[in-house]
PDB file of C-alpha atoms in Angstrom:
ATOM      1  CA  UNK A  57     -56.804 -66.312  37.715  1.00  0.00           C
ATOM      2  CA  UNK A  58     -57.426 -68.892  34.437  1.00  0.00           C
ATOM      3  CA  UNK A  59     -54.489 -71.251  34.606  1.00  0.00           C
ATOM      4  CA  UNK A  60     -54.316 -70.712  30.324  1.00  0.00           C
ATOM      5  CA  UNK A  61     -54.057 -67.196  31.286  1.00  0.00           C
ATOM      6  CA  UNK A  62     -51.283 -67.294  33.831  1.00  0.00           C
ATOM      7  CA  UNK A  63     -49.641 -69.510  31.508  1.00  0.00           C
ATOM      8  CA  UNK A  64     -49.960 -67.144  28.344  1.00  0.00           C
ATOM      9  CA  UNK A  65     -49.121 -64.252  30.363  1.00  0.00           C
ATOM     10  CA  UNK A  66     -45.426 -66.051  31.632  1.00  0.00           C
ATOM     11  CA  UNK A  67     -44.735 -67.197  28.014  1.00  0.00           C
ATOM     12  CA  UNK A  68     -45.179 -63.620  26.980  1.00  0.00           C
ATOM     13  CA  UNK A  69     -42.934 -62.237  29.748  1.00  0.00           C
ATOM     14  CA  UNK A  70     -40.467 -64.398  28.840  1.00  0.00           C
ATOM     15  CA  UNK A  71     -40.194 -63.252  25.310  1.00  0.00           C
ATOM     16  CA  UNK A  72     -40.110 -59.706  26.050  1.00  0.00           C
ATOM     17  CA  UNK A  73     -37.095 -60.828  28.401  1.00  0.00           C
ATOM     18  CA  UNK A  74     -35.170 -62.405  25.955  1.00  0.00           C
ATOM     19  CA  UNK A  75     -36.146 -60.152  23.336  1.00  0.00           C
ATOM     20  CA  UNK A  76     -34.774 -56.950  25.395  1.00  0.00           C
ATOM     21  CA  UNK A  77     -31.621 -58.918  26.282  1.00  0.00           C
ATOM     22  CA  UNK A  78     -31.222 -59.881  22.792  1.00  0.00           C
ATOM     23  CA  UNK A  79     -31.361 -56.216  22.161  1.00  0.00           C
ATOM     24  CA  UNK A  80     -29.114 -54.802  25.167  1.00  0.00           C
ATOM     25  CA  UNK A  81     -26.171 -57.414  24.196  1.00  0.00           C
ATOM     26  CA  UNK A  82     -26.387 -55.852  20.426  1.00  0.00           C
ATOM     27  CA  UNK A  83     -26.241 -52.609  21.391  1.00  0.00           C
ATOM     28  CA  UNK A  84     -23.440 -53.372  23.817  1.00  0.00           C
ATOM     29  CA  UNK A  85     -21.373 -54.986  21.672  1.00  0.00           C
ATOM     30  CA  UNK A  86     -21.148 -51.928  19.155  1.00  0.00           C
ATOM     31  CA  UNK A  87     -22.027 -49.068  21.665  1.00  0.00           C
ATOM     32  CA  UNK A  88     -21.031 -45.845  20.613  1.00  0.00           C
ATOM     33  CA  UNK A  89     -18.891 -46.584  17.429  1.00  0.00           C
ATOM     34  CA  UNK A  90     -21.420 -46.304  14.735  1.00  0.00           C
ATOM     35  CA  UNK A  91     -25.486 -46.993  14.329  1.00  0.00           C
ATOM     36  CA  UNK A  92     -26.512 -50.197  15.061  1.00  0.00           C
ATOM     37  CA  UNK A  93     -29.025 -51.944  12.724  1.00  0.00           C
ATOM     38  CA  UNK A  94     -28.052 -54.944  12.833  1.00  0.00           C
ATOM     39  CA  UNK A  95     -29.368 -58.156  14.146  1.00  0.00           C
ATOM     40  CA  UNK A  96     -32.691 -57.342  16.242  1.00  0.00           C
ATOM     41  CA  UNK A  97     -32.772 -53.954  15.427  1.00  0.00           C
ATOM     42  CA  UNK A  98     -33.663 -55.065  11.541  1.00  0.00           C
ATOM     43  CA  UNK A  99     -37.148 -55.485  12.730  1.00  0.00           C
ATOM     44  CA  UNK A 100     -37.255 -52.670  15.256  1.00  0.00           C
ATOM     45  CA  UNK A 101     -35.369 -49.484  16.205  1.00  0.00           C
ATOM     46  CA  UNK A 102     -36.635 -50.425  19.619  1.00  0.00           C
ATOM     47  CA  UNK A 103     -36.508 -53.650  20.404  1.00  0.00           C
ATOM     48  CA  UNK A 104     -35.230 -53.105  24.012  1.00  0.00           C
ATOM     49  CA  UNK A 105     -38.792 -51.141  24.888  1.00  0.00           C
ATOM     50  CA  UNK A 106     -40.506 -53.601  22.990  1.00  0.00           C
ATOM     51  CA  UNK A 107     -38.972 -56.467  25.055  1.00  0.00           C
ATOM     52  CA  UNK A 108     -40.188 -54.323  28.438  1.00  0.00           C
ATOM     53  CA  UNK A 109     -43.256 -53.484  27.141  1.00  0.00           C
ATOM     54  CA  UNK A 110     -44.425 -57.379  26.729  1.00  0.00           C
ATOM     55  CA  UNK A 111     -42.729 -58.407  29.770  1.00  0.00           C
ATOM     56  CA  UNK A 112     -45.124 -55.844  32.029  1.00  0.00           C
ATOM     57  CA  UNK A 113     -47.828 -56.979  29.575  1.00  0.00           C
ATOM     58  CA  UNK A 114     -47.191 -60.644  30.643  1.00  0.00           C
ATOM     59  CA  UNK A 115     -46.798 -60.245  34.285  1.00  0.00           C
ATOM     60  CA  UNK A 116     -50.109 -58.077  34.234  1.00  0.00           C
ATOM     61  CA  UNK A 117     -51.865 -61.287  32.950  1.00  0.00           C
ATOM     62  CA  UNK A 118     -50.643 -63.461  35.300  1.00  0.00           C
ATOM     63  CA  UNK A 119     -52.094 -60.632  38.878  1.00  0.00           C
ATOM     64  CA  UNK A 120     -55.246 -59.691  38.926  1.00  0.00           C
ATOM     65  CA  UNK A 121     -54.409 -56.322  40.179  1.00  0.00           C
ATOM     66  CA  UNK A 122     -56.827 -53.926  38.133  1.00  0.00           C
ATOM     67  CA  UNK A 123     -54.650 -50.644  38.790  1.00  0.00           C
ATOM     68  CA  UNK A 124     -51.621 -51.910  36.993  1.00  0.00           C
ATOM     69  CA  UNK A 125     -54.199 -51.871  33.921  1.00  0.00           C
ATOM     70  CA  UNK A 126     -55.227 -48.767  34.411  1.00  0.00           C
ATOM     71  CA  UNK A 127     -51.119 -47.728  34.935  1.00  0.00           C
ATOM     72  CA  UNK A 128     -50.111 -49.162  31.876  1.00  0.00           C
ATOM     73  CA  UNK A 129     -50.923 -46.968  29.365  1.00  0.00           C
ATOM     74  CA  UNK A 130     -49.513 -44.143  30.887  1.00  0.00           C
ATOM     75  CA  UNK A 131     -46.278 -46.490  31.208  1.00  0.00           C
ATOM     76  CA  UNK A 132     -46.514 -47.113  27.224  1.00  0.00           C
ATOM     77  CA  UNK A 133     -46.883 -42.903  26.716  1.00  0.00           C
ATOM     78  CA  UNK A 134     -44.354 -42.071  28.545  1.00  0.00           C
ATOM     79  CA  UNK A 135     -41.766 -44.519  27.061  1.00  0.00           C
ATOM     80  CA  UNK A 136     -43.060 -43.248  23.708  1.00  0.00           C
ATOM     81  CA  UNK A 137     -42.070 -39.776  24.641  1.00  0.00           C
ATOM     82  CA  UNK A 138     -38.600 -40.796  25.721  1.00  0.00           C
ATOM     83  CA  UNK A 139     -38.261 -42.711  22.750  1.00  0.00           C
ATOM     84  CA  UNK A 140     -39.547 -39.589  20.231  1.00  0.00           C
ATOM     85  CA  UNK A 141     -36.808 -37.344  22.485  1.00  0.00           C
ATOM     86  CA  UNK A 142     -34.096 -40.284  21.705  1.00  0.00           C
ATOM     87  CA  UNK A 143     -34.876 -40.407  17.939  1.00  0.00           C
ATOM     88  CA  UNK A 144     -34.136 -36.409  17.593  1.00  0.00           C
ATOM     89  CA  UNK A 145     -31.015 -37.068  19.728  1.00  0.00           C
ATOM     90  CA  UNK A 146     -29.792 -40.076  17.819  1.00  0.00           C
ATOM     91  CA  UNK A 147     -31.105 -37.867  14.061  1.00  0.00           C
ATOM     92  CA  UNK A 148     -28.582 -35.308  14.835  1.00  0.00           C
ATOM     93  CA  UNK A 149     -25.428 -37.642  16.097  1.00  0.00           C
ATOM     94  CA  UNK A 150     -26.150 -39.971  12.848  1.00  0.00           C
ATOM     95  CA  UNK A 151     -27.634 -37.543  10.554  1.00  0.00           C
ATOM     96  CA  UNK A 152     -28.901 -39.201   7.416  1.00  0.00           C
ATOM     97  CA  UNK A 153     -27.827 -42.574   7.998  1.00  0.00           C
ATOM     98  CA  UNK A 154     -30.232 -42.540  10.845  1.00  0.00           C
ATOM     99  CA  UNK A 155     -33.154 -41.144   8.925  1.00  0.00           C
ATOM    100  CA  UNK A 156     -32.238 -43.890   6.193  1.00  0.00           C
ATOM    101  CA  UNK A 157     -32.482 -46.346   9.359  1.00  0.00           C
ATOM    102  CA  UNK A 158     -35.886 -44.855  10.077  1.00  0.00           C
ATOM    103  CA  UNK A 159     -36.884 -45.183   6.606  1.00  0.00           C
ATOM    104  CA  UNK A 160     -36.198 -48.785   6.158  1.00  0.00           C
ATOM    105  CA  UNK A 161     -37.274 -50.128   9.913  1.00  0.00           C
ATOM    106  CA  UNK A 162     -40.273 -49.770  11.553  1.00  0.00           C
ATOM    107  CA  UNK A 163     -40.150 -47.493  15.216  1.00  0.00           C
ATOM    108  CA  UNK A 164     -42.167 -50.304  16.702  1.00  0.00           C
ATOM    109  CA  UNK A 165     -42.873 -53.764  15.197  1.00  0.00           C
ATOM    110  CA  UNK A 166     -45.471 -51.583  12.500  1.00  0.00           C
TER     111      UNK A 166
END
């Protein structure tokens, strides 16, 4: 694997870990008390998942193992389904507050 691709992969993996840890810390500070819409949750409703995806993608760039490239889209699809289920739960728990949050904050980054 070319050095610049490995360096890029390591950078993306570290960025992913930073994002997911920031999301986890923010969520744990307020866990169960109310809907978390602050800090990194202003940019995405799922920053922890985005961070995990970036970490795995960064690691994929570092290793030459083609099977992982085949499995990665399946992993993304499975987690997307998990997020849809979580959104249904949050809608039932927080009602209109969550619906307003959904309108102003993207699921991922788009």
